[in-house]
Amino acid sequence: MANSSVDDGLYLLDYGAGNVLSLVNAVKRIGYSIKRVERPEDIAGAKKIIFPGVGAFGAAMEQLDKRGFRQPLLDYIASGRPLFGICVGLQCLFQGSEESPEAKGLGVIPATIKKFNAASKAVPHMGWNGATLVRNPTDGALELVASANQRFYFVHSFAPLITSSADPTLDGWAYTWTRYGEEVFVSSVMKGNVLATQFHPEKSGYAGLRLLKAFLENFDGKSRPSAAPGNHADTPDLLSRRIIACLDVRANDAGDLVVTKGDQYDVRDRSSGGGDVRNLGKPVDLARRYFEEGADEVTFLNITSFRDLPFRDLPMLEVLRRTSESVTVPALEVADEYFRSGADKVSIGSDAVYAAEAYLARGKQKTGDTAIEQIAYVYGAQAVVISVDPRRVYVRSPEEAPGHDVIKTQFPGPNGEEYVWYQCTVKGGREGRDLDVRQLITACEDLGAGEILCNCMDKDGTNSGFDHELLSSVKSAVSIPVIASSGAGKPSHFTDVFAATNVEAALAAGIFHRGEVPISAVKEQVQRDGFAVRAIEGSAALVL
């Protein structure tokens, strides 16, 4: 049962950036209501504060100062009342960050946030990872934050890294450690009245909801250190491969938003003669189902163009708001103004191609006015996903495609061509450009993108497996995470693409929508073949 005294004094420190609706709905799902801090005086009157953060360190601190929240927040912390910081909300507690060297943090924790080593792994660190307990609180209130079987959702490029000269306990602040590749970082802190996590509990399924519930009901602001910690070098690597359910959403001929699926990008059912838009279900209902079935992310791709009128896309905004009420895993959406309606990232398609062409034409000079640069500045690189729609162009030799990345293919073209390059397309695949995939993705990474969603027009709807040649080329060209898309037909296809290309995630649509392959079957296959996956928790796992 919810405690009305908690409701009365529970506040969300919303400084105007990122998807806070997911957190509001997560708190509501647990059985509590939460108010938003609208002025500095609200902080003084709060009993408990949750401080979420999405985006860049400097932009977050700039907004705190602009709204007059810095000193009231420091006074609140000094008063001993409980605070829960999330992601950038954790980072703001530190003295500063390499992400924004000119920005001064709150200085509560005597250390600096540093960037992951992108030379050895994909950055941002994105997906489901574990959290190894450094120490137990003596009152046991929050022991459930970490166990060998739990995974939490991370999406960040900067973290409290433990270096050879750093105190791995952060002067007693460290509560959990997490390994990403060769680096270990402090993934949560707890000391006195302050609890903060680098991961997103509101996007971490039932494990995250349990942590939020524990903070609301058991965290009294008097946490105390316990036994000495172990060796941070022993922290295991628990990062999981992501299995993503994709919902292609568009209006049908009656004007209703439906989930559809294309056959090489054609979403109309030609077998019936009428050519109606394929209707595979309602977006909110399918998203809820995939959350319950264990999808690691739910992706919304709005394939009806609203490029020129984004604020008039009211039906899609409503889909995001309603989905956020019942889905506590991350959701993707294409329009760059939808964060506050429930989107966690934005996917940029045709506009990314145009931006890359202009960037290359300028001799790789940045202007700061592209959607990629602007969104990355405010929300961080991890919020910007580039959706690539390439198609194969067969040639007899590399000389037939000057200036393009040409590879020798194991699957010759219709006339026996042994070489291929991947042409970028715009307008839903209807128009090809004189730009190859490698040119596109490296330009977009330079501009600030944080992830690549790699489709393949030739594989779409074929159920023949992912295009390993394309994905291997993409993965070798960038240091940001890559999602494989197009072609999945059976569980072994997911294992095959992870083994052959080392992508971080794989996505499917039609086989999930039609019930041909359950998400659980994919995860069982991937785990059986030696890849780590997040365990599936049914709705009964959350005890309220």
Coordinates of C-alpha atoms in Angstrom, one line a residue:
M1 CA 0.0 0.0 0.0
A2 CA 1.2 3.5 -0.8
N3 CA 2.1 5.8 2.2
S4 CA 0.2 9.1 1.9
S5 CA 2.9 10.8 4.0
V6 CA 5.4 9.9 1.3
D7 CA 3.1 11.1 -1.4
D8 CA 2.8 14.5 0.3
G9 CA 6.5 15.2 0.3
L10 CA 7.7 13.2 -2.8
Y11 CA 9.2 15.5 -5.5
L12 CA 10.7 15.0 -8.9
L13 CA 13.5 17.4 -9.7
D14 CA 12.7 18.0 -13.3
Y15 CA 15.1 20.5 -14.9
G16 CA 13.6 20.2 -18.4
A17 CA 15.7 17.6 -20.2
G18 CA 14.9 14.0 -21.1
N19 CA 12.2 11.5 -20.6
V20 CA 10.9 12.0 -17.1
L21 CA 7.5 10.5 -17.9
S22 CA 8.9 7.0 -17.6
L23 CA 9.9 7.8 -14.0
V24 CA 6.6 9.4 -13.2
N25 CA 4.8 6.4 -14.5
A26 CA 7.1 3.9 -12.7
V27 CA 6.4 5.7 -9.4
K28 CA 2.7 5.6 -10.2
R29 CA 2.9 1.9 -11.0
I30 CA 4.3 1.2 -7.6
G31 CA 1.4 3.0 -6.0
Y32 CA 2.6 6.5 -5.3
S33 CA 2.2 10.0 -6.7
I34 CA 4.9 12.4 -7.2
K35 CA 5.0 16.2 -7.6
R36 CA 7.4 18.2 -9.8
V37 CA 9.8 20.8 -8.5
E38 CA 8.7 24.0 -10.2
R39 CA 10.6 26.6 -8.1
P40 CA 13.4 26.6 -5.6
E41 CA 11.0 26.8 -2.7
D42 CA 9.6 23.4 -3.6
I43 CA 13.0 21.8 -2.8
A44 CA 12.9 23.2 0.7
G45 CA 9.5 21.7 1.4
A46 CA 10.3 18.2 0.1
K47 CA 10.6 15.1 2.2
K48 CA 12.1 12.9 -0.5
I49 CA 13.5 13.9 -3.9
I50 CA 14.2 11.9 -7.0
F51 CA 16.7 13.6 -9.3
P52 CA 16.7 12.0 -12.7
G53 CA 19.1 13.1 -15.5
V54 CA 19.2 12.4 -19.2
G55 CA 21.8 14.0 -21.4
A56 CA 25.0 15.9 -21.1
F57 CA 26.6 16.9 -17.7
G58 CA 27.2 20.5 -18.8
A59 CA 23.6 21.0 -20.0
A60 CA 22.2 19.6 -16.8
M61 CA 24.3 21.8 -14.5
E62 CA 23.5 24.8 -16.7
Q63 CA 19.8 24.2 -16.2
L64 CA 20.1 23.7 -12.5
D65 CA 21.9 27.1 -12.2
K66 CA 19.5 28.8 -14.6
R67 CA 16.5 27.7 -12.5
G68 CA 18.1 28.5 -9.2
F69 CA 18.2 24.9 -8.0
R70 CA 21.9 24.5 -7.1
Q71 CA 22.0 26.0 -3.6
P72 CA 18.5 24.8 -2.5
L73 CA 19.5 21.3 -3.6
L74 CA 22.8 21.5 -1.7
D75 CA 20.9 22.7 1.4
Y76 CA 18.4 19.9 1.0
I77 CA 21.2 17.3 1.0
A78 CA 22.8 18.9 4.0
S79 CA 19.5 18.6 5.9
G80 CA 19.7 14.8 5.9
R81 CA 16.5 14.2 3.9
P82 CA 16.7 11.4 1.3
L83 CA 17.8 12.0 -2.3
F84 CA 17.8 9.5 -5.2
G85 CA 19.9 10.6 -8.2
I86 CA 19.6 8.7 -11.5
C87 CA 22.2 8.7 -14.3
V88 CA 23.3 12.3 -14.9
G89 CA 21.6 12.9 -11.5
L90 CA 24.3 10.8 -10.0
Q91 CA 27.1 12.5 -12.1
C92 CA 25.9 16.0 -11.0
L93 CA 26.8 15.0 -7.4
F94 CA 30.5 14.9 -8.4
Q95 CA 32.9 17.8 -8.7
G96 CA 33.0 17.8 -12.4
S97 CA 33.0 15.7 -15.6
E98 CA 35.4 15.3 -18.6
E99 CA 32.2 15.7 -20.8
S100 CA 31.9 19.4 -19.9
P101 CA 35.2 20.5 -18.2
E102 CA 34.0 24.1 -17.8
A103 CA 30.9 23.0 -15.8
K104 CA 31.1 22.8 -12.0
G105 CA 29.2 19.9 -10.4
L106 CA 27.6 20.0 -7.0
G107 CA 30.8 18.7 -5.4
V108 CA 29.1 16.4 -2.9
I109 CA 31.4 13.5 -4.0
P110 CA 35.1 14.3 -4.2
A111 CA 35.9 12.8 -7.6
T112 CA 35.5 13.5 -11.4
I113 CA 33.4 11.7 -14.0
K114 CA 35.6 10.3 -16.8
K115 CA 34.9 9.0 -20.3
F116 CA 35.1 5.3 -21.2
N117 CA 37.9 4.1 -23.4
A118 CA 36.4 4.0 -26.9
A119 CA 39.5 2.4 -28.4
S120 CA 38.7 -0.9 -26.8
K121 CA 34.9 -1.1 -26.9
A122 CA 31.8 0.5 -28.2
V123 CA 30.9 3.7 -26.4
P124 CA 28.3 4.6 -25.2
H125 CA 27.9 1.7 -22.7
M126 CA 24.4 0.8 -23.6
G127 CA 22.2 -2.1 -22.5
W128 CA 21.6 -4.4 -19.5
N129 CA 24.5 -5.0 -17.1
G130 CA 25.0 -6.2 -13.6
A131 CA 25.8 -4.3 -10.4
T132 CA 28.2 -6.0 -8.0
L133 CA 27.7 -5.1 -4.3
V134 CA 30.6 -3.3 -2.7
R135 CA 29.1 -3.4 0.7
N136 CA 25.8 -4.0 2.4
P137 CA 23.9 -1.3 4.3
T138 CA 23.7 -2.5 7.9
D139 CA 19.9 -2.0 8.0
G140 CA 19.5 -4.2 4.9
A141 CA 17.0 -1.8 3.4
L142 CA 18.4 -1.9 -0.1
E143 CA 20.2 -5.2 -0.3
L144 CA 18.0 -6.2 -3.2
V145 CA 19.7 -3.6 -5.5
A146 CA 22.2 -6.3 -6.7
S147 CA 22.3 -10.0 -7.2
A148 CA 23.9 -12.3 -9.7
N149 CA 20.8 -12.7 -11.8
Q150 CA 19.7 -9.1 -12.0
R151 CA 20.4 -6.7 -14.8
F152 CA 19.9 -3.0 -14.9
Y153 CA 19.6 -0.7 -17.9
F154 CA 22.6 1.6 -18.6
V155 CA 23.0 4.2 -21.3
H156 CA 26.1 6.5 -20.9
S157 CA 29.5 7.4 -22.2
F158 CA 30.9 8.8 -18.9
A159 CA 31.1 7.3 -15.5
P160 CA 32.9 7.3 -12.1
L161 CA 35.8 5.2 -13.4
I162 CA 38.1 3.4 -11.0
T163 CA 41.6 4.2 -12.1
S164 CA 44.9 2.9 -10.6
S165 CA 45.2 6.1 -8.6
A166 CA 41.6 6.4 -7.5
D167 CA 40.0 5.1 -4.3
P168 CA 37.7 2.3 -5.5
T169 CA 35.3 3.1 -2.7
L170 CA 35.1 6.9 -3.4
D171 CA 35.8 7.6 0.3
G172 CA 33.0 5.2 1.3
W173 CA 30.4 6.4 -1.3
A174 CA 30.6 3.3 -3.6
Y175 CA 27.7 0.9 -3.2
T176 CA 28.0 -1.2 -6.4
W177 CA 30.7 -1.7 -9.1
T178 CA 30.1 -2.6 -12.7
R179 CA 32.5 -3.9 -15.3
Y180 CA 32.4 -2.7 -18.9
G181 CA 35.1 -4.3 -20.9
E182 CA 38.5 -3.7 -19.2
E183 CA 37.1 -0.9 -17.1
V184 CA 35.3 -0.9 -13.8
F185 CA 33.2 2.0 -12.6
V186 CA 31.0 2.9 -9.6
S187 CA 27.5 2.1 -10.8
S188 CA 25.7 3.3 -7.6
V189 CA 26.6 5.3 -4.5
M190 CA 25.0 5.4 -1.1
K191 CA 26.1 7.4 1.9
G192 CA 24.0 8.9 4.6
N193 CA 20.8 10.3 3.0
V194 CA 22.1 10.1 -0.6
L195 CA 21.4 7.2 -3.0
A196 CA 22.3 7.4 -6.7
T197 CA 22.6 5.0 -9.6
Q198 CA 24.3 5.3 -12.9
F199 CA 21.7 2.9 -14.4
H200 CA 18.0 3.8 -14.9
P201 CA 15.7 2.0 -12.5
E202 CA 12.7 3.3 -14.2
K203 CA 13.8 1.6 -17.4
S204 CA 15.1 -1.6 -15.7
G205 CA 11.9 -3.7 -15.6
Y206 CA 10.9 -5.3 -12.4
A207 CA 14.4 -5.1 -10.8
G208 CA 14.3 -1.3 -11.2
L209 CA 10.7 -1.0 -9.8
R210 CA 11.8 -3.0 -6.7
L211 CA 14.6 -0.6 -6.1
L212 CA 12.4 2.5 -6.5
K213 CA 9.9 0.9 -4.1
A214 CA 12.6 0.2 -1.6
F215 CA 13.8 3.8 -1.7
L216 CA 10.2 5.1 -1.2
E217 CA 9.4 2.7 1.6
N218 CA 12.6 1.8 3.4
F219 CA 15.3 4.4 2.8
D220 CA 15.4 6.6 5.8
G221 CA 18.4 8.7 4.9
K222 CA 20.6 7.1 7.5
S223 CA 22.5 4.5 5.5
R224 CA 25.7 3.3 7.2
P225 CA 28.9 1.7 5.9
S226 CA 29.4 -2.0 6.7
A227 CA 32.2 -4.5 6.1
A228 CA 35.2 -3.6 4.0
P229 CA 34.8 -4.0 0.3
G230 CA 36.4 -6.7 -1.9
N231 CA 38.7 -6.1 -4.8
H232 CA 37.1 -4.1 -7.6
A233 CA 39.3 -6.0 -10.1
D234 CA 37.2 -9.1 -9.4
T235 CA 34.0 -7.5 -10.7
P236 CA 32.5 -9.8 -13.3
D237 CA 31.5 -8.7 -16.8
L238 CA 27.7 -9.2 -16.9
L239 CA 26.8 -7.1 -20.0
S240 CA 24.0 -8.8 -21.9
R241 CA 23.2 -8.9 -25.6
R242 CA 20.0 -7.0 -26.3
I243 CA 17.0 -8.5 -28.0
I244 CA 14.8 -5.7 -29.3
A245 CA 11.1 -5.8 -30.5
C246 CA 10.5 -3.3 -33.3
L247 CA 7.1 -1.8 -33.9
D248 CA 6.7 -0.1 -37.3
V249 CA 3.9 2.3 -36.7
R250 CA 1.9 4.2 -39.4
A251 CA -1.6 5.3 -40.2
N252 CA -3.7 2.9 -42.1
D253 CA -6.2 4.0 -44.8
A254 CA -8.8 4.7 -42.2
G255 CA -6.4 7.1 -40.3
D256 CA -5.8 4.8 -37.3
L257 CA -2.2 4.2 -36.1
V258 CA -1.4 0.5 -36.4
V259 CA 1.6 -1.7 -36.2
T260 CA 2.5 -3.0 -39.7
K261 CA 5.4 -4.9 -41.3
G262 CA 6.9 -4.4 -44.8
D263 CA 8.1 -6.9 -47.3
Q264 CA 11.3 -5.1 -48.6
Y265 CA 9.7 -1.9 -47.2
D266 CA 6.3 -2.4 -48.9
V267 CA 3.7 -2.4 -46.1
R268 CA 0.7 -3.1 -48.2
D269 CA -0.8 -6.6 -48.5
R270 CA -0.8 -7.2 -52.2
S271 CA -2.2 -10.8 -51.8
S272 CA -5.7 -9.5 -51.0
G273 CA -5.9 -7.5 -54.2
G274 CA -6.9 -4.3 -52.3
G275 CA -3.4 -3.5 -51.1
D276 CA -4.5 -2.4 -47.6
V277 CA -1.8 -1.5 -45.0
R278 CA -1.0 -4.7 -43.1
N279 CA -2.4 -4.4 -39.6
L280 CA -0.6 -6.6 -37.0
G281 CA -2.0 -5.0 -33.9
K282 CA -2.3 -1.9 -31.7
P283 CA 1.0 -0.2 -30.8
V284 CA 0.3 0.1 -27.0
D285 CA -1.0 -3.5 -26.7
L286 CA 2.0 -5.0 -28.5
A287 CA 4.5 -2.9 -26.6
R288 CA 2.9 -4.1 -23.3
R289 CA 3.1 -7.7 -24.4
Y290 CA 6.7 -7.5 -25.4
F291 CA 7.6 -5.9 -22.0
E292 CA 5.9 -8.9 -20.3
E293 CA 7.6 -11.3 -22.6
G294 CA 11.1 -10.0 -21.8
A295 CA 12.1 -7.7 -24.6
D296 CA 15.2 -5.7 -23.7
E297 CA 14.0 -2.6 -25.6
V298 CA 10.8 -1.7 -27.5
T299 CA 11.4 0.4 -30.6
F300 CA 8.8 2.6 -32.2
L301 CA 9.6 3.6 -35.7
N302 CA 7.1 6.1 -37.1
I303 CA 7.1 5.3 -40.8
T304 CA 4.5 7.9 -41.7
S305 CA 6.4 11.1 -42.4
F306 CA 6.0 14.0 -40.1
R307 CA 9.4 15.6 -40.9
D308 CA 7.9 19.0 -41.7
L309 CA 5.2 19.0 -39.0
P310 CA 6.6 17.1 -36.0
F311 CA 4.4 18.8 -33.4
R312 CA 1.2 17.8 -35.2
D313 CA 2.0 14.1 -34.8
L314 CA -0.4 13.9 -31.9
P315 CA -1.5 10.3 -32.3
M316 CA 2.1 9.1 -32.1
L317 CA 2.7 11.3 -29.0
E318 CA -0.3 9.7 -27.4
V319 CA 1.0 6.2 -28.2
L320 CA 4.2 7.1 -26.4
R321 CA 2.5 8.5 -23.4
R322 CA 0.2 5.5 -23.0
T323 CA 3.0 3.0 -23.6
S324 CA 5.2 4.7 -20.9
E325 CA 2.4 3.9 -18.3
S326 CA 2.9 0.1 -18.6
V327 CA 6.3 -0.5 -20.2
T328 CA 9.5 0.0 -18.1
V329 CA 12.1 -1.0 -20.7
P330 CA 13.5 1.7 -23.1
A331 CA 11.5 2.9 -26.1
L332 CA 12.8 4.4 -29.4
E333 CA 11.0 7.0 -31.5
V334 CA 11.9 8.9 -34.6
A335 CA 10.8 12.5 -33.8
D336 CA 13.3 14.7 -32.0
E337 CA 10.8 16.4 -29.8
Y338 CA 9.2 13.4 -28.2
F339 CA 11.3 12.8 -25.2
R340 CA 8.9 14.2 -22.7
S341 CA 6.1 12.1 -24.1
G342 CA 7.9 8.9 -23.3
A343 CA 10.7 8.3 -25.8
D344 CA 14.2 7.5 -24.5
K345 CA 16.1 7.9 -27.7
V346 CA 15.4 9.4 -31.2
S347 CA 16.1 7.7 -34.4
I348 CA 17.1 9.9 -37.4
G349 CA 16.8 8.4 -40.9
S350 CA 16.6 10.6 -44.0
D351 CA 17.8 13.7 -42.2
A352 CA 20.9 11.9 -41.1
V353 CA 21.7 11.2 -44.8
Y354 CA 21.3 14.8 -45.7
A355 CA 23.4 15.9 -42.7
A356 CA 26.2 13.5 -43.6
E357 CA 26.2 14.7 -47.3
A358 CA 26.5 18.3 -46.2
Y359 CA 29.1 17.5 -43.6
L360 CA 31.3 15.7 -46.2
A361 CA 30.8 18.4 -48.8
R362 CA 32.1 21.0 -46.2
G363 CA 35.3 19.0 -45.7
K364 CA 34.0 17.5 -42.4
Q365 CA 33.4 20.9 -40.8
K366 CA 30.7 20.9 -38.1
T367 CA 28.2 23.7 -37.9
G368 CA 26.2 22.7 -34.8
D369 CA 22.9 23.2 -36.5
T370 CA 22.1 19.5 -37.5
A371 CA 19.6 17.5 -35.6
I372 CA 22.3 15.1 -34.6
E373 CA 24.5 17.8 -33.1
Q374 CA 21.7 19.7 -31.3
I375 CA 20.1 16.6 -29.7
A376 CA 23.5 15.2 -28.7
Y377 CA 24.5 18.5 -27.0
V378 CA 21.3 18.6 -24.8
Y379 CA 20.6 14.9 -24.3
G380 CA 23.9 13.3 -24.9
A381 CA 25.2 11.1 -27.7
Q382 CA 23.4 8.1 -26.3
A383 CA 20.0 9.7 -27.2
V384 CA 20.8 9.8 -30.9
V385 CA 20.3 6.7 -33.0
I386 CA 21.0 6.7 -36.8
S387 CA 18.6 4.5 -38.7
V388 CA 20.3 3.3 -41.9
D389 CA 18.3 2.0 -44.8
P390 CA 20.8 0.6 -47.4
R391 CA 20.4 -1.6 -50.4
R392 CA 22.9 -3.7 -52.3
V393 CA 24.4 -2.4 -55.5
Y394 CA 26.2 -5.1 -57.4
V395 CA 29.3 -4.3 -59.5
R396 CA 31.8 -6.3 -61.4
S397 CA 34.8 -4.6 -59.8
P398 CA 35.6 -1.8 -57.3
E399 CA 36.5 0.5 -60.2
E400 CA 32.8 0.6 -61.1
A401 CA 32.0 2.4 -57.8
P402 CA 34.7 5.0 -57.4
G403 CA 34.7 6.7 -54.0
H404 CA 32.6 4.0 -52.4
D405 CA 33.3 1.2 -49.9
V406 CA 33.2 -1.9 -52.1
I407 CA 33.5 -5.4 -50.7
K408 CA 33.8 -8.8 -52.3
T409 CA 30.6 -10.7 -51.6
Q410 CA 29.9 -14.4 -50.9
F411 CA 26.5 -13.9 -52.6
P412 CA 27.0 -12.9 -56.2
G413 CA 24.6 -10.6 -58.0
P414 CA 22.0 -11.5 -60.6
N415 CA 24.6 -11.4 -63.4
G416 CA 27.4 -13.0 -61.4
E417 CA 28.8 -9.8 -60.0
E418 CA 31.3 -10.6 -57.2
Y419 CA 31.4 -7.1 -55.6
V420 CA 28.8 -5.0 -53.8
W421 CA 28.5 -1.6 -52.2
Y422 CA 25.7 -0.6 -49.9
Q423 CA 23.8 2.5 -51.1
C424 CA 22.1 4.7 -48.6
T425 CA 18.4 5.6 -49.3
V426 CA 16.0 8.2 -48.1
K427 CA 12.2 8.6 -48.1
G428 CA 11.6 5.1 -46.8
G429 CA 13.9 3.5 -49.3
R430 CA 12.3 5.1 -52.3
E431 CA 15.3 7.2 -53.3
G432 CA 18.9 6.2 -53.5
R433 CA 21.8 8.6 -52.8
D434 CA 25.4 8.7 -53.9
L435 CA 26.5 7.9 -50.4
D436 CA 27.6 4.5 -49.0
V437 CA 26.9 3.1 -45.6
R438 CA 30.4 3.6 -44.3
Q439 CA 30.4 7.2 -45.4
L440 CA 27.1 7.8 -43.6
I441 CA 27.8 6.1 -40.3
T442 CA 31.3 7.6 -39.8
A443 CA 30.1 11.1 -40.6
C444 CA 27.2 10.7 -38.1
E445 CA 29.5 9.4 -35.4
D446 CA 31.7 12.4 -35.9
L447 CA 28.6 14.6 -35.6
G448 CA 27.7 13.1 -32.3
A449 CA 25.4 10.0 -32.8
G450 CA 25.6 7.3 -30.2
E451 CA 24.2 4.2 -31.9
I452 CA 23.5 2.7 -35.3
L453 CA 20.3 0.9 -36.2
C454 CA 21.4 -1.0 -39.4
N455 CA 18.5 -2.2 -41.6
C456 CA 18.9 -3.9 -45.0
M457 CA 16.3 -3.4 -47.7
D458 CA 17.4 -6.7 -49.5
K459 CA 16.8 -8.7 -46.3
D460 CA 13.6 -7.1 -45.1
G461 CA 10.8 -9.6 -44.7
T462 CA 12.8 -12.5 -46.1
N463 CA 13.3 -14.4 -42.8
S464 CA 16.6 -15.6 -44.2
G465 CA 18.9 -14.2 -41.5
F466 CA 20.7 -10.9 -41.0
D467 CA 23.2 -9.5 -43.6
H468 CA 26.5 -10.4 -42.0
E469 CA 28.6 -8.7 -44.7
L470 CA 26.9 -5.4 -44.2
L471 CA 26.9 -5.6 -40.4
S472 CA 30.6 -6.7 -40.2
S473 CA 31.5 -3.7 -42.3
V474 CA 29.4 -1.3 -40.2
K475 CA 30.8 -2.7 -36.9
S476 CA 34.4 -2.3 -38.0
A477 CA 33.8 1.3 -39.1
V478 CA 32.5 2.8 -35.9
S479 CA 33.1 2.7 -32.1
I480 CA 29.5 3.2 -31.1
P481 CA 27.0 0.3 -30.6
V482 CA 25.3 -1.3 -33.5
I483 CA 21.8 -2.9 -33.7
A484 CA 21.3 -5.6 -36.3
S485 CA 18.0 -5.4 -38.2
S486 CA 16.2 -7.0 -41.1
G487 CA 16.0 -10.7 -41.9
A488 CA 15.4 -12.5 -38.6
G489 CA 13.4 -15.7 -39.1
K490 CA 14.3 -18.0 -36.3
P491 CA 16.2 -18.0 -33.0
S492 CA 19.5 -19.2 -34.4
H493 CA 19.7 -16.1 -36.6
F494 CA 20.3 -14.0 -33.5
T495 CA 23.1 -16.2 -32.3
D496 CA 24.6 -16.3 -35.8
V497 CA 24.7 -12.5 -36.1
F498 CA 26.2 -12.0 -32.6
A499 CA 28.9 -14.6 -33.4
A500 CA 29.7 -13.4 -36.9
T501 CA 29.6 -9.6 -36.4
N502 CA 29.9 -8.9 -32.6
V503 CA 27.0 -6.4 -32.8
E504 CA 25.6 -5.3 -29.4
A505 CA 21.9 -5.9 -30.2
A506 CA 19.6 -7.6 -32.7
L507 CA 16.1 -6.5 -33.6
A508 CA 13.0 -8.3 -35.1
A509 CA 9.5 -7.3 -35.9
G510 CA 7.2 -9.6 -38.0
I511 CA 8.2 -12.9 -36.4
F512 CA 7.4 -11.4 -33.0
H513 CA 4.1 -9.7 -34.1
R514 CA 2.8 -12.8 -35.7
G515 CA 3.8 -15.1 -32.8
E516 CA 6.0 -17.2 -35.1
V517 CA 9.0 -16.9 -32.7
P518 CA 8.6 -16.0 -29.0
I519 CA 11.1 -13.6 -27.5
S520 CA 11.7 -16.3 -24.8
A521 CA 12.8 -18.8 -27.5
V522 CA 15.3 -16.3 -28.8
K523 CA 16.8 -15.6 -25.4
E524 CA 17.0 -19.4 -24.6
Q525 CA 18.8 -20.0 -27.9
V526 CA 21.2 -17.1 -27.4
Q527 CA 22.0 -18.1 -23.9
R528 CA 22.4 -21.8 -24.8
D529 CA 25.0 -20.7 -27.5
G530 CA 27.1 -18.9 -24.9
F531 CA 26.0 -15.3 -25.0
A532 CA 24.8 -13.5 -21.9
V533 CA 21.1 -12.4 -21.8
R534 CA 18.9 -10.7 -19.3
A535 CA 16.6 -13.1 -17.5
I536 CA 12.8 -12.8 -18.2
E537 CA 10.8 -11.8 -15.2
G538 CA 7.0 -12.3 -15.2
S539 CA 4.6 -9.8 -13.8
A540 CA 4.4 -11.8 -10.6
A541 CA 8.0 -10.9 -9.8
L542 CA 7.0 -7.5 -8.5
V543 CA 5.5 -7.8 -5.1
L544 CA 3.7 -4.6 -4.0

